[in-house]
Coordinates of C-alpha atoms in Angstrom, one line a residue:
M277 CA -14.8 -2.6 7.5
H278 CA -11.3 -3.9 8.5
G279 CA -12.3 -7.5 7.8
V280 CA -13.7 -6.6 4.4
V281 CA -10.5 -4.8 3.5
L282 CA -8.4 -7.9 4.4
A283 CA -10.6 -10.3 2.5
F284 CA -10.7 -8.0 -0.5
V285 CA -6.9 -7.8 -0.6
L286 CA -6.3 -11.5 -0.3
L287 CA -8.9 -12.3 -2.9
T288 CA -7.5 -9.8 -5.5
A289 CA -4.0 -10.9 -4.8
A290 CA -4.9 -14.5 -5.5
T291 CA -6.3 -13.5 -8.9
C292 CA -3.1 -11.5 -9.7
C293 CA -4.6 -8.2 -10.5
A294 CA -7.8 -6.2 -10.4
Q295 CA -10.0 -6.3 -13.4
D296 CA -11.1 -3.1 -15.1
S297 CA -14.7 -2.2 -15.2
P298 CA -16.5 -2.6 -18.5
P299 CA -16.2 0.5 -20.7
G300 CA -19.8 1.4 -20.3
A301 CA -20.0 0.7 -16.6
A302 CA -21.3 3.7 -14.7
K303 CA -19.3 4.9 -11.7
P304 CA -21.1 6.2 -8.6
A305 CA -20.9 10.0 -8.4
V306 CA -21.2 10.1 -4.6
L307 CA -19.1 7.8 -2.4
D308 CA -18.9 7.1 1.3
I309 CA -15.6 6.3 3.0
N310 CA -16.0 2.5 2.6
Q311 CA -16.9 2.8 -1.0
A312 CA -13.9 5.0 -1.7
I313 CA -11.5 2.5 0.0
S314 CA -13.0 -0.4 -1.9
E315 CA -12.7 1.4 -5.2
A316 CA -9.1 2.3 -4.4
L317 CA -8.2 -1.3 -3.6
D318 CA -9.7 -2.3 -6.9
K319 CA -8.4 0.4 -9.2
N320 CA -5.3 2.1 -7.7
L321 CA -2.5 1.5 -10.2
S322 CA 0.3 1.2 -7.6
L323 CA -1.6 -1.5 -5.8
V324 CA -2.4 -3.3 -9.1
A325 CA 1.4 -3.4 -9.8
E326 CA 2.2 -4.6 -6.3
R327 CA -0.2 -7.6 -6.7
Y328 CA 1.9 -9.0 -9.5
N329 CA 4.5 -9.8 -6.9
I330 CA 2.2 -12.6 -5.7
S331 CA 2.0 -14.1 -9.2
I332 CA 5.8 -13.7 -9.5
A333 CA 6.2 -15.6 -6.2
D334 CA 3.9 -18.3 -7.4
A335 CA 6.0 -18.7 -10.5
K336 CA 9.2 -19.0 -8.4
I337 CA 7.5 -21.8 -6.4
I338 CA 6.7 -23.6 -9.6
Q339 CA 10.4 -23.3 -10.7
A340 CA 11.7 -24.4 -7.3
R341 CA 9.6 -27.6 -7.5
L342 CA 11.0 -28.7 -10.9
R343 CA 13.5 -31.6 -11.0
P344 CA 16.6 -31.7 -13.2
N345 CA 16.1 -32.7 -16.8
P346 CA 17.8 -35.9 -18.0
V347 CA 20.5 -35.3 -20.6
L348 CA 20.5 -37.2 -23.9
S349 CA 23.7 -37.5 -25.9
L350 CA 23.9 -39.0 -29.3
G351 CA 27.2 -39.9 -31.1
L352 CA 28.7 -41.3 -34.3
D353 CA 32.2 -42.8 -34.1
Y354 CA 34.7 -44.3 -36.6
Q355 CA 32.7 -43.0 -39.6
D356 CA 34.3 -43.7 -43.0
I357 CA 34.0 -40.1 -44.1
L358 CA 37.1 -40.3 -46.4
R359 CA 35.9 -43.6 -47.9
E360 CA 39.0 -45.6 -46.9
H361 CA 37.1 -48.7 -46.3
F362 CA 37.9 -49.8 -42.8
T363 CA 39.0 -53.4 -42.3
L364 CA 39.7 -55.6 -39.3
A365 CA 43.3 -56.1 -40.5
G366 CA 43.9 -52.4 -40.5
G367 CA 42.6 -52.0 -37.0
Q368 CA 40.2 -49.4 -38.0
G369 CA 36.5 -49.3 -37.2
P370 CA 34.1 -50.7 -37.2
P371 CA 31.8 -47.6 -37.3
E372 CA 29.3 -47.2 -34.5
W373 CA 26.6 -45.0 -33.1
N374 CA 25.8 -44.6 -29.5
A375 CA 23.1 -43.0 -27.3
R376 CA 23.7 -42.0 -23.7
V377 CA 21.3 -40.7 -21.0
D378 CA 22.6 -38.9 -17.8
Y379 CA 20.5 -37.8 -14.8
L380 CA 21.6 -35.6 -11.9
F381 CA 20.5 -36.9 -8.5
E382 CA 20.4 -33.9 -6.1
R383 CA 21.4 -34.6 -2.5
G384 CA 21.1 -32.8 0.8
G385 CA 17.4 -31.9 0.3
K386 CA 18.2 -29.2 -2.3
R387 CA 14.8 -29.4 -3.9
Q388 CA 12.9 -29.3 -0.6
N389 CA 14.9 -26.3 0.6
R390 CA 14.4 -24.5 -2.7
I391 CA 10.7 -24.9 -2.3
A392 CA 10.8 -23.7 1.3
V393 CA 12.7 -20.5 0.3
A394 CA 10.2 -19.8 -2.5
E395 CA 7.1 -20.4 -0.3
N396 CA 8.5 -18.2 2.4
A397 CA 9.2 -15.5 -0.2
K398 CA 5.6 -15.7 -1.2
E399 CA 4.5 -15.1 2.4
V400 CA 6.8 -12.0 2.5
A401 CA 5.2 -10.8 -0.8
K402 CA 1.7 -11.2 0.7
F403 CA 2.6 -9.1 3.8
Q404 CA 4.3 -6.5 1.7
L405 CA 1.2 -6.2 -0.4
L406 CA -0.9 -5.9 2.7
N407 CA 1.5 -3.1 3.9
T408 CA 1.1 -1.3 0.6
T409 CA -2.7 -1.6 1.1
R410 CA -2.3 -0.2 4.7
S411 CA -0.6 2.9 3.3
L412 CA -3.1 3.3 0.5
V413 CA -6.1 3.0 2.9
L414 CA -4.6 5.8 5.1
D415 CA -4.0 8.0 2.0
V416 CA -7.6 7.5 0.9
Q417 CA -8.9 8.2 4.4
N418 CA -6.9 11.4 4.7
S419 CA -7.9 12.5 1.2
F420 CA -11.5 11.7 1.9
L421 CA -11.2 13.7 5.0
D422 CA -9.7 16.6 3.1
V423 CA -12.8 16.7 0.9
Q424 CA -15.1 16.6 4.0
A425 CA -13.1 19.4 5.6
A426 CA -13.1 21.5 2.4
K427 CA -16.9 21.1 2.2
Q428 CA -17.2 22.4 5.7
S429 CA -15.0 25.4 5.0
L430 CA -17.0 26.2 1.9
A431 CA -20.2 25.9 3.9
L432 CA -18.9 28.3 6.5
A433 CA -17.6 30.8 4.0
T434 CA -20.9 30.7 2.1
E435 CA -22.8 31.3 5.3
N436 CA -20.6 34.3 6.1
F437 CA -21.0 35.7 2.6
T438 CA -24.8 35.4 2.8
S439 CA -24.9 37.0 6.2
L440 CA -22.7 39.9 5.1
N441 CA -24.7 40.4 1.9
E442 CA -27.8 40.8 4.1
I443 CA -25.9 43.4 6.2
V444 CA -24.9 45.3 3.0
R445 CA -28.6 45.3 1.9
I446 CA -29.7 46.7 5.3
N447 CA -26.9 49.3 5.4
S448 CA -27.8 50.5 1.9
E449 CA -31.4 51.1 3.1
R450 CA -30.2 52.9 6.2
V451 CA -27.9 55.1 4.2
R452 CA -30.8 56.1 1.9
A453 CA -32.8 56.8 5.0
G454 CA -30.1 58.9 6.5
D455 CA -29.7 56.6 9.5
L456 CA -26.1 55.4 8.7
A457 CA -22.9 57.0 7.6
Q458 CA -21.8 56.0 4.1
I459 CA -18.4 54.9 5.4
D460 CA -20.1 52.1 7.4
E461 CA -21.8 50.9 4.2
M462 CA -18.5 50.9 2.4
R463 CA -16.9 48.9 5.2
S464 CA -19.7 46.3 5.1
R465 CA -19.2 46.0 1.3
V466 CA -15.5 45.5 1.7
A467 CA -16.2 42.8 4.3
A468 CA -18.7 41.2 1.9
L469 CA -16.1 41.2 -0.9
Q470 CA -13.5 39.6 1.4
S471 CA -16.1 37.0 2.3
R472 CA -16.7 36.3 -1.4
N473 CA -13.0 35.8 -2.0
A474 CA -13.0 33.4 0.9
V475 CA -15.8 31.5 -0.8
A476 CA -13.8 31.3 -4.1
A477 CA -10.7 30.1 -2.2
A478 CA -12.8 27.4 -0.4
E479 CA -14.3 26.3 -3.8
L480 CA -10.8 25.9 -5.3
K481 CA -9.6 23.9 -2.2
L482 CA -12.6 21.6 -2.5
R483 CA -12.1 21.0 -6.2
T484 CA -8.4 20.2 -5.6
A485 CA -9.3 17.8 -2.8
K486 CA -11.9 16.0 -5.0
T487 CA -9.4 15.7 -7.8
R488 CA -6.7 14.2 -5.6
L489 CA -9.2 11.7 -4.2
Q490 CA -10.5 10.7 -7.6
L491 CA -7.0 10.0 -8.8
L492 CA -6.1 8.1 -5.7
I493 CA -9.1 5.7 -6.0
G494 CA -8.2 5.1 -9.7
R495 CA -10.4 7.6 -11.6
P496 CA -8.0 9.3 -14.0
N497 CA -10.9 11.1 -15.7
V498 CA -11.9 13.7 -13.2
S499 CA -15.7 14.3 -12.9
E500 CA -17.2 17.5 -11.7
S501 CA -20.2 15.7 -10.3
F502 CA -18.0 13.6 -8.0
D503 CA -18.8 14.1 -4.3
V504 CA -18.5 12.3 -0.9
A505 CA -21.1 11.5 1.6
G506 CA -21.1 10.8 5.3
D507 CA -20.0 12.6 8.5
I508 CA -16.5 13.2 9.7
R509 CA -15.4 10.2 11.8
R510 CA -16.1 10.5 15.5
D511 CA -15.2 7.8 18.0
D512 CA -15.7 8.8 21.7
K513 CA -14.4 5.4 22.9
L514 CA -11.3 5.9 24.9
L515 CA -8.3 4.1 23.5
A516 CA -5.4 2.5 25.5
L517 CA -1.8 2.9 24.3
A518 CA -0.8 -0.4 25.7
E519 CA -3.5 -2.3 23.8
L520 CA -2.6 -0.5 20.6
Q521 CA 1.1 -1.4 21.1
G522 CA 0.3 -5.0 21.6
A523 CA -1.9 -5.1 18.5
A524 CA 0.7 -3.4 16.4
L525 CA 3.3 -6.1 17.2
Q526 CA 0.8 -8.7 16.1
L527 CA -0.9 -7.0 13.2
R528 CA 1.5 -4.6 11.4
P529 CA 2.1 -6.2 8.0
D530 CA 5.5 -4.6 7.5
L531 CA 6.7 -6.2 10.7
L532 CA 5.0 -9.5 9.7
A533 CA 6.8 -9.3 6.4
L534 CA 10.2 -9.0 8.2
R535 CA 9.3 -11.9 10.4
S536 CA 8.4 -14.0 7.4
D537 CA 11.7 -12.8 5.8
Q538 CA 13.5 -14.3 8.8
A539 CA 11.9 -17.6 8.0
R540 CA 12.8 -17.2 4.4
S541 CA 16.4 -16.4 5.3
L542 CA 16.7 -19.4 7.6
A543 CA 15.4 -21.6 4.7
D544 CA 17.9 -19.9 2.5
V545 CA 20.8 -20.8 4.9
R546 CA 19.6 -24.5 4.8
S547 CA 19.4 -24.3 1.0
Q548 CA 22.9 -22.9 0.6
L549 CA 24.3 -25.6 2.9
A550 CA 22.5 -28.2 0.8
Q551 CA 24.1 -26.7 -2.3
G552 CA 27.5 -27.5 -0.8
K553 CA 26.5 -31.2 -0.8
V554 CA 27.9 -33.4 -3.6
D555 CA 25.4 -34.4 -6.3
F556 CA 25.8 -37.6 -8.3
T557 CA 25.3 -37.9 -12.0
I558 CA 24.3 -41.4 -13.1
G559 CA 24.4 -42.4 -16.8
T560 CA 23.9 -45.3 -19.1
Q561 CA 25.1 -45.6 -22.7
Y562 CA 24.2 -48.0 -25.6
H563 CA 26.7 -48.8 -28.4
R564 CA 25.8 -50.2 -31.8
Q565 CA 28.6 -51.4 -34.1
Y566 CA 27.7 -52.1 -37.7
D567 CA 29.3 -52.6 -41.2
I568 CA 32.2 -55.1 -40.6
I569 CA 31.0 -56.3 -37.2
H570 CA 27.6 -56.1 -35.8
A571 CA 27.6 -55.9 -32.0
D572 CA 25.6 -54.2 -29.2
S573 CA 26.9 -53.1 -25.8
M574 CA 25.9 -51.1 -22.8
G575 CA 27.9 -48.9 -20.4
F576 CA 27.1 -47.4 -17.0
F577 CA 28.7 -44.3 -15.5
L578 CA 28.8 -42.5 -12.2
S579 CA 30.3 -39.0 -11.8
A580 CA 30.5 -36.5 -8.9
P581 CA 32.5 -33.4 -8.3
I582 CA 35.3 -33.5 -5.7
P583 CA 34.5 -30.8 -3.2
I584 CA 38.1 -29.6 -2.6
F585 CA 37.7 -25.9 -3.3
N586 CA 34.1 -25.0 -3.9
R587 CA 31.7 -26.1 -1.1
N588 CA 29.5 -23.0 -1.6
Q589 CA 31.1 -21.3 1.3
G590 CA 30.5 -17.8 0.0
E591 CA 26.7 -18.2 -0.4
V592 CA 26.4 -19.9 2.9
E593 CA 28.1 -17.0 4.6
R594 CA 26.0 -14.5 2.6
A595 CA 22.8 -16.2 3.7
R596 CA 23.9 -16.2 7.4
Q597 CA 24.8 -12.5 7.3
E598 CA 21.5 -11.7 5.6
Q599 CA 19.7 -13.5 8.4
R600 CA 21.5 -11.4 11.0
Q601 CA 20.7 -8.3 9.0
I602 CA 17.0 -9.1 8.9
I603 CA 17.0 -9.7 12.7
S604 CA 18.5 -6.2 13.2
R605 CA 15.9 -4.7 10.8
T606 CA 13.1 -6.4 12.7
Q607 CA 14.4 -5.0 16.0
A608 CA 14.7 -1.6 14.5
L609 CA 11.2 -1.7 13.1
E610 CA 9.7 -2.8 16.4
A611 CA 11.3 0.2 18.1
G612 CA 10.2 2.4 15.3
I613 CA 6.6 1.2 15.6
A614 CA 6.6 1.8 19.3
N615 CA 7.8 5.4 18.8
E616 CA 5.4 5.9 15.9
L617 CA 2.5 4.7 17.9
T618 CA 3.4 6.8 20.9
T619 CA 3.5 9.9 18.7
A620 CA 0.2 9.1 17.0
F621 CA -1.4 8.5 20.4
Q622 CA -0.2 11.8 21.7
Q623 CA -1.7 13.4 18.6
Y624 CA -4.9 11.6 19.2
S625 CA -5.1 12.7 22.9
S626 CA -4.3 16.3 22.1
S627 CA -6.8 16.5 19.3
Q628 CA -9.5 14.9 21.4
K629 CA -8.9 17.3 24.3
L630 CA -9.0 20.3 21.9
L631 CA -12.2 19.2 20.3
Q632 CA -13.9 18.7 23.6
D633 CA -12.7 22.0 24.8
I634 CA -14.1 23.9 21.8
E635 CA -17.4 22.1 22.0
N636 CA -17.8 22.6 25.7
N637 CA -16.5 26.1 26.2
M638 CA -16.3 28.1 22.9
L639 CA -18.7 26.9 20.2
A640 CA -22.1 27.8 21.8
E641 CA -20.8 31.1 23.2
A642 CA -19.3 32.3 19.9
R643 CA -22.5 31.4 18.0
E644 CA -24.6 33.2 20.6
V645 CA -22.4 36.3 20.6
R646 CA -22.7 36.6 16.8
R647 CA -26.4 36.1 16.9
I648 CA -26.8 38.8 19.5
M649 CA -24.5 41.3 17.8
E650 CA -26.2 40.7 14.4
Y651 CA -29.6 41.3 16.0
S652 CA -28.4 44.4 17.8
Y653 CA -26.7 45.8 14.7
K654 CA -29.9 45.4 12.7
R655 CA -31.8 47.3 15.4
G656 CA -29.1 50.0 15.5
E657 CA -28.0 49.1 19.0
A658 CA -24.4 48.1 18.0
T659 CA -21.8 49.5 15.7
L660 CA -20.6 47.9 12.5
L661 CA -17.1 47.3 13.9
E662 CA -18.7 45.5 16.9
F663 CA -20.7 43.2 14.6
L664 CA -17.7 42.5 12.3
D665 CA -15.6 41.7 15.3
A666 CA -18.2 39.2 16.6
Q667 CA -18.5 37.8 13.0
R668 CA -14.7 37.4 12.9
A669 CA -14.6 35.7 16.3
F670 CA -17.4 33.3 15.2
N671 CA -15.6 32.5 12.0
D672 CA -12.3 31.8 13.8
T673 CA -14.1 29.6 16.3
M674 CA -16.0 27.6 13.7
Q675 CA -12.9 27.1 11.6
N676 CA -11.0 26.0 14.6
Y677 CA -13.8 23.6 15.4
N678 CA -13.8 22.2 11.9
D679 CA -10.1 21.8 12.0
A680 CA -10.3 20.1 15.4
R681 CA -12.9 17.7 14.1
S682 CA -10.7 16.9 11.1
D683 CA -7.5 16.5 13.2
Y684 CA -9.3 14.2 15.6
A685 CA -10.6 12.0 12.8
R686 CA -7.2 12.0 11.2
S687 CA -5.6 10.9 14.4
L688 CA -8.1 8.0 14.6
Y689 CA -7.3 6.9 11.0
L690 CA -3.6 7.2 11.9
L691 CA -3.9 5.0 15.0
D692 CA -5.7 2.4 12.9
S693 CA -2.9 2.4 10.4
V694 CA 0.0 2.4 12.8
S695 CA -1.5 -0.3 15.0
G696 CA -2.4 -2.5 11.9
H697 CA -6.1 -2.4 12.5
A698 CA -6.7 -0.7 9.2
V699 CA -6.1 -3.9 7.2
N700 CA -6.8 -6.5 9.9
P701 CA -10.1 -7.5 11.6

């Protein structure tokens, strides 16, 4: 999946922005995690806006490659506007017209350095887009996981409600038969009503999670038929912190963006130094005299500024300080990534241990205790309070199990994101 994500991002970035689906195109009502991520990469509005930075960078490269335009000057001199009839004896005239062309020759590699700055800026924009994609992928994964967890909670609440309704039915029959006190029937009805409220709350939580996921993947029109498919992620392969840290330093797009920005900054320093070099303007002029005397002449010119005061010192120093700033930011980000990865790995280890503990020591026992107590209560061998206590213990255990599964999957997604594997093969 990771390679697909990377290829998809680079392809869509090269085409500037994602294309909307045709108005009549049907959207799938049920998505798995890979389909949800793919649709988000295609339709998420924030990512669509971010892709324009690639096109903007391309435009800047085009501008950097342009050469100076030649300058054309046209003139009319000694024109007899007042009709005084210029003569040679009077030392006036003759009238003439002239045409002059000047061209600026850039020195010091100004054009090449401009191009280098623009090309490095595009590399920065690519990695920034990839980092935005990394954040979006994690958001989609967590939102998808929220829907999966909400579905599990709803299934558990529905199961409890069905079980308690059956107990209410049995208690009603036992009350009519005189085999049970009415207070126990009322307690079972209250428990059933509480369970029904839990079902309603779980349904609301599921609808909210589905709405958020649909908006995140670029579906502003929320559909009631929308649903997700697939199991909650489970990866029993042991991960090593050292390997993840090494991968993060090589794959994290925000870190790669800063490293590319270092290259851009270095090119900017060279460009600003080149700007301090003197440029020459070479020109040629053609004169045409007419009326009294008819004569043609040519002139040639060379001009250059004298670099006494302005040698672009301020911009050179600004570029150098910016380069030092980027180096400091890179070092800070590397330290932050190491800390972020350590925290995520601790979360992963803790959630994995908790999940294994529940599966090995609690889940089967809680389910068996509830089954035995339900069977015993239906046979009149256990009290209602004993059954409700077993039911509550089972609910807590199952909810903890569902939460542990979700937390473990969330930690795996977080490790993928923090290490950079989410958007790199």
